[in-house]
Short mmCIF file of C-alpha atoms in Angstrom, two decimals:
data_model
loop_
_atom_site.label_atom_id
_atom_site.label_comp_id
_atom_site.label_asym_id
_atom_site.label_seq_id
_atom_site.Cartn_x
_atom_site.Cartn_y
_atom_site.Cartn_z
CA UNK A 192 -37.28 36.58 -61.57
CA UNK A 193 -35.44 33.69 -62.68
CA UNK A 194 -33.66 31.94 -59.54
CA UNK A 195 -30.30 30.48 -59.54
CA UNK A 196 -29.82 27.01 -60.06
CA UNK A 197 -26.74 26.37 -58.16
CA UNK A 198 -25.39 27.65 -54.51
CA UNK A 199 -22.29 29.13 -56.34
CA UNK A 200 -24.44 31.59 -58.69
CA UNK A 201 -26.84 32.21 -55.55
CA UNK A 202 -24.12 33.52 -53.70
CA UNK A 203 -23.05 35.86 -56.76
CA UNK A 204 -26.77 36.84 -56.69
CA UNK A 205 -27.10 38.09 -53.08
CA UNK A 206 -25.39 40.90 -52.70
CA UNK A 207 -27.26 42.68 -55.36
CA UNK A 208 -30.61 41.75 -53.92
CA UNK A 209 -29.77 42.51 -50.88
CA UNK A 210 -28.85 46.47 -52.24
CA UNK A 211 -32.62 45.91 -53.33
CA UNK A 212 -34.51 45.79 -50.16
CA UNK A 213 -35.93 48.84 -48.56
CA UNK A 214 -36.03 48.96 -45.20
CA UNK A 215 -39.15 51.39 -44.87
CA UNK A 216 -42.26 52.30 -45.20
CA UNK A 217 -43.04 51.82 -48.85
CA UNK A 218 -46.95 50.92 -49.05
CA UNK A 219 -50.27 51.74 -49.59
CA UNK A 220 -53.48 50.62 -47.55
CA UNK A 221 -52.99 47.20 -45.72
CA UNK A 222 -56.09 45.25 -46.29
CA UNK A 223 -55.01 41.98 -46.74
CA UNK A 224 -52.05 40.49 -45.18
CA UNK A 225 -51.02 36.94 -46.19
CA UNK A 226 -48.91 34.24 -44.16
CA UNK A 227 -45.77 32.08 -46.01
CA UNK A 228 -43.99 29.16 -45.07
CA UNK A 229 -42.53 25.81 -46.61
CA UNK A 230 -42.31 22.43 -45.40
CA UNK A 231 -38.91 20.84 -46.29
CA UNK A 232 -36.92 17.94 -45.67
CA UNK A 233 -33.26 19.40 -44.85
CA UNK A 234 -31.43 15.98 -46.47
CA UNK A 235 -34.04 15.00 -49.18
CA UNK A 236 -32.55 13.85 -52.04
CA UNK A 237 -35.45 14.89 -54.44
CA UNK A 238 -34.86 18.54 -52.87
CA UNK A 239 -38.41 19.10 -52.97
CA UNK A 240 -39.90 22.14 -51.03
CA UNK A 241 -43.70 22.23 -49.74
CA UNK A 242 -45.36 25.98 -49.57
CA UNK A 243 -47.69 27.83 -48.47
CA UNK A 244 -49.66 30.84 -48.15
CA UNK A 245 -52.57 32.20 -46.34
CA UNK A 246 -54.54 35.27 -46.73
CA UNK A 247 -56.63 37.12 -44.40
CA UNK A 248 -58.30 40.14 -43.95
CA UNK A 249 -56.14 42.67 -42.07
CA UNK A 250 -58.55 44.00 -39.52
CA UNK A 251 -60.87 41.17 -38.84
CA UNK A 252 -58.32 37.57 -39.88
CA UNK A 253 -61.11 36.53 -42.19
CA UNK A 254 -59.67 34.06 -44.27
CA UNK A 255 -59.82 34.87 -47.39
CA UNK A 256 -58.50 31.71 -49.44
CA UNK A 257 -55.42 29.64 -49.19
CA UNK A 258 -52.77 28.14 -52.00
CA UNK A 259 -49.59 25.67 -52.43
CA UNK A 260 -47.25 24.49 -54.65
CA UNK A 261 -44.54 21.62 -54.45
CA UNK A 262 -41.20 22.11 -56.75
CA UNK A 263 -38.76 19.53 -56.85
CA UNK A 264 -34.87 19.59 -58.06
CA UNK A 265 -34.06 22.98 -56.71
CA UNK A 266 -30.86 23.90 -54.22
CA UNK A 267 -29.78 21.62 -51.54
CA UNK A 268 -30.06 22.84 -48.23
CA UNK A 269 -27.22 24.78 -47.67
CA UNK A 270 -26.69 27.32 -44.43
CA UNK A 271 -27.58 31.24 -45.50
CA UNK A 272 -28.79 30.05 -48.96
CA UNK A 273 -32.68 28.92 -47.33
CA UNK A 274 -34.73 31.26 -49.30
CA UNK A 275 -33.40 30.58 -52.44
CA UNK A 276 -34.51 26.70 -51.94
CA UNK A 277 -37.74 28.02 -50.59
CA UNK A 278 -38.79 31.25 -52.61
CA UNK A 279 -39.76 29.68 -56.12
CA UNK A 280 -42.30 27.35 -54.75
CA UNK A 281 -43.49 30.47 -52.40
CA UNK A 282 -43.85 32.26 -54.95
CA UNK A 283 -45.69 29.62 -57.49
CA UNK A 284 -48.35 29.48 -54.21
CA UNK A 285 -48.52 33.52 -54.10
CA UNK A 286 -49.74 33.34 -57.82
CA UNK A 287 -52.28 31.19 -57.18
CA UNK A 288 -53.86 33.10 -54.28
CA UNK A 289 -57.42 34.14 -54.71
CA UNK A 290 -56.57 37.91 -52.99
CA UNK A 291 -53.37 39.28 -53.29
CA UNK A 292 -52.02 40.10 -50.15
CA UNK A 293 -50.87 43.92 -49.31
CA UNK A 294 -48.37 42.61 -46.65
CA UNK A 295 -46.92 39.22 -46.03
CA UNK A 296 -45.74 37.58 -42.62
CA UNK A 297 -42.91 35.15 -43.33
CA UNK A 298 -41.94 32.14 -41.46
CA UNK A 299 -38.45 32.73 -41.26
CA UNK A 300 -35.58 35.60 -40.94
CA UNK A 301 -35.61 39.13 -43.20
CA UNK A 302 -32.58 41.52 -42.64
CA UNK A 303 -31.66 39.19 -39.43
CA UNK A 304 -29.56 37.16 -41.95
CA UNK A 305 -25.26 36.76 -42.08
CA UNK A 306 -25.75 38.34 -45.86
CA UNK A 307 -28.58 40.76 -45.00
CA UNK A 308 -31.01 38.44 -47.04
CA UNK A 309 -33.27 36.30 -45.16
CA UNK A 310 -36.17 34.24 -47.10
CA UNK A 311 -38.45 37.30 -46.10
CA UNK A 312 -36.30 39.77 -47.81
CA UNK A 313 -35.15 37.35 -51.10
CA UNK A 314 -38.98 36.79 -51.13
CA UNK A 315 -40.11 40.65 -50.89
CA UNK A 316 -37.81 41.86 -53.93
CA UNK A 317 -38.74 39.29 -55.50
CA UNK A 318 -42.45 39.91 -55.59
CA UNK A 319 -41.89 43.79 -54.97
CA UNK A 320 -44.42 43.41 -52.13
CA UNK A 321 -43.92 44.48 -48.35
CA UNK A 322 -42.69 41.30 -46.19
CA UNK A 323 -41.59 40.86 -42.63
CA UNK A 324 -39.80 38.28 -41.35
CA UNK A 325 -40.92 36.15 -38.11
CA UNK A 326 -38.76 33.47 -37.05
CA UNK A 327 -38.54 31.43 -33.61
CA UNK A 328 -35.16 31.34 -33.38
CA UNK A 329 -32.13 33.00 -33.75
CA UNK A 330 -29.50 32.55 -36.65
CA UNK A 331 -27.37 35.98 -36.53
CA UNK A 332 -26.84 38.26 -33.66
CA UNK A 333 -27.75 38.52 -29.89
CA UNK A 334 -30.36 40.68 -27.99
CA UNK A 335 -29.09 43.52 -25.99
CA UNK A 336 -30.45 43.89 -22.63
CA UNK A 337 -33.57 42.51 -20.85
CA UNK A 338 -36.80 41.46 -21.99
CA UNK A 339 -39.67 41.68 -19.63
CA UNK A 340 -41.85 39.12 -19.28
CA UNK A 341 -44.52 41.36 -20.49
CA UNK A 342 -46.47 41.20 -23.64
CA UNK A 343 -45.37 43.32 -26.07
CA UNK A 344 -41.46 43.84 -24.96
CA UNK A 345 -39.18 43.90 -26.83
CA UNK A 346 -35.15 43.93 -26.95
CA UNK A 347 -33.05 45.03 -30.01
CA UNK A 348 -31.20 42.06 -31.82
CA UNK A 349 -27.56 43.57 -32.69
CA UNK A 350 -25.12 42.09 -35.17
CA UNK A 351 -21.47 43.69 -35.91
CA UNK A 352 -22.64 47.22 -34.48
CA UNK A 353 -25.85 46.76 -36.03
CA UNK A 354 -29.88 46.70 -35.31
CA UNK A 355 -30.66 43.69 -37.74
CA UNK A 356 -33.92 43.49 -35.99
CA UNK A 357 -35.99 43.13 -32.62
CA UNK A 358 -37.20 40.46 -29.78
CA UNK A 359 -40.57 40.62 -29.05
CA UNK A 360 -42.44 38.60 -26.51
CA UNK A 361 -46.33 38.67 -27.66
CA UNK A 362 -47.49 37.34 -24.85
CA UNK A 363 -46.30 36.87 -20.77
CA UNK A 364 -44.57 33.78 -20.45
CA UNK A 365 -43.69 32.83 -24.10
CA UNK A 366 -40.28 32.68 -25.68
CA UNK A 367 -39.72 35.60 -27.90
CA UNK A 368 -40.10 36.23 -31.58
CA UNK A 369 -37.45 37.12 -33.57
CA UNK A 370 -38.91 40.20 -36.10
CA UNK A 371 -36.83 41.65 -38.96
CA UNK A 372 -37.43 43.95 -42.09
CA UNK A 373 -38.02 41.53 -45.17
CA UNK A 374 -38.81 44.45 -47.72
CA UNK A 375 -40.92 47.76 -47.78
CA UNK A 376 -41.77 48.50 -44.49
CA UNK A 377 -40.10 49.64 -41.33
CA UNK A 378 -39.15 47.54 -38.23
CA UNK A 379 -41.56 49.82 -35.92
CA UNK A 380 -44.17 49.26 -38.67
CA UNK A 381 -43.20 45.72 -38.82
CA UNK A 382 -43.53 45.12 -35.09
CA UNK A 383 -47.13 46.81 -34.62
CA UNK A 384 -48.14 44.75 -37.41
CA UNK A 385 -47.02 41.40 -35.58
CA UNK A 386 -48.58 42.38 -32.99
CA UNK A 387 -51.61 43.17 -34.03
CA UNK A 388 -52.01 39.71 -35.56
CA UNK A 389 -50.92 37.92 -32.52
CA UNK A 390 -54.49 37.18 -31.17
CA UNK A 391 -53.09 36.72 -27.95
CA UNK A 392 -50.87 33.98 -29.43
CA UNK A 393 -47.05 33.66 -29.32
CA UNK A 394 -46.86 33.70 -33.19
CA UNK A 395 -49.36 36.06 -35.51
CA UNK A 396 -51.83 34.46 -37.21
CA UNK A 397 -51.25 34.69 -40.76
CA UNK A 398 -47.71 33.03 -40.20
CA UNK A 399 -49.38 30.04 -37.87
CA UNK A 400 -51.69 29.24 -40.32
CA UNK A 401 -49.50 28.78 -43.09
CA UNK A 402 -47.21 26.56 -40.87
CA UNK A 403 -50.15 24.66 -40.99
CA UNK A 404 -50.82 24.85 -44.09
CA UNK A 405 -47.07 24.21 -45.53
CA UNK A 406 -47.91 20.44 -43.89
CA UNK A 407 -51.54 19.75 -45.35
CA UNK A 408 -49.81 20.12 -48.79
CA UNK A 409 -46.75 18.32 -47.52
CA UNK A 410 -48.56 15.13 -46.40
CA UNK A 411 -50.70 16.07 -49.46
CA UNK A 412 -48.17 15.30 -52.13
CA UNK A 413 -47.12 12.04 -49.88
CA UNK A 414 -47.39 9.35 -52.38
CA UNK A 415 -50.51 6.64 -51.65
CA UNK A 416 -49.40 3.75 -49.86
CA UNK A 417 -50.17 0.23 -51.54
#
């Protein structure tokens, strides 16, 4: 798709994406699952974004190849507007990946989002492929009642009357996750698949190591010193 070159006409743009998403089940077989993320500078004048994905195979976390891409010139950072300053370059490093992925984990917030568009969901319709959003923090919403400091609980995260998505601690002791629906697959669907990728770990896998990845092509693209 072509992205929006300005915050105004991204803001005209999201409410018809958003009526995009589908928030279920809508996939085949899950054999590979892939991990995004981007490494940005929030005031960086050049606006450039750093991404990253990851693929794996879904039942053993094989790798199965890696790829990035750096864009420059895009939005500015603004608040609610992240994944359009982050999805083109995503989405340049999704091309390039040797496997394409059945299922990617995203770094960042699906439904969970003020305009029901997170970077998880903007970059699931965009690519028509299943997504699920995994952030660290909140940014909309509060979690209704207690979380046990168990692995695997999990709270509901409520916004205006609404289940935008779930807590979930993966593992006793660690702050929770924050899961939403990005596109094509269901929050109970999206939660057993977090899970299952945890390897005992407070974040899954695929989404770890493409946090990692996000900086090797960051530091990367760093120009030489000298």
């Amino acid at each position: 798709m072509d992205f929006p070159t300005t915050a105004a006409a991204a803001r005209l743009l999201q409410p018809e994406l958003a009526a995009r998403v589908i928030a279920e089940d809508a996939h085949g077989a899950i054999r590979v699952v892939a991990g995004a993320d981007a490494s940005t500078l929030r005031f960086d004048p050049t606006r450039t974004v750093h991404a990253a994905m990851v693929g794996l195979d879904a039942q053993t976390l094989a790798p199965l190849g890696e790829a990035g891409a750096t864009r420059s010139g895009g939005l500015p950072y603004v608040p609610g507007l992240l994944g359009f300053r982050e999805v083109p370059a995503l989405a340049e490093a999704f091309a390039r990946l040797p496997a394409r992925p059945d299922l990617i984990l995203v770094d960042g917030h699906g439904l969970a989002h003020p305009r029901g568009l997170g970077v998880a969901c903007l970059l699931g319709v965009s690519l028509d492929v299943p997504t699920i959003g995994v952030a660290k923090s909140l940014l909309v919403g509060s979690v209704e009642g207690d979380l046990a400091d168990t692995a695997g609980a999990e709270a509901p995260l409520v916004w205006k009357g609404q289940v935008i998505g779930l807590a979930l601690r993966t593992r006793r002791g660690a702050n929770p996750i924050y899961i939403s629906i990005g596109h094509r697959i269901s929050l109970p669907t999206a939660r057993a698949w977090v899970l299952a990728l945890g390897r005992g770990r407070r974040l899954p896998e695929p989404t770890r190591l493409a946090h990692e990845a996000a900086t090797r092509v960051r530091l990367a693209a760093r120009p030489a010193a000298g």
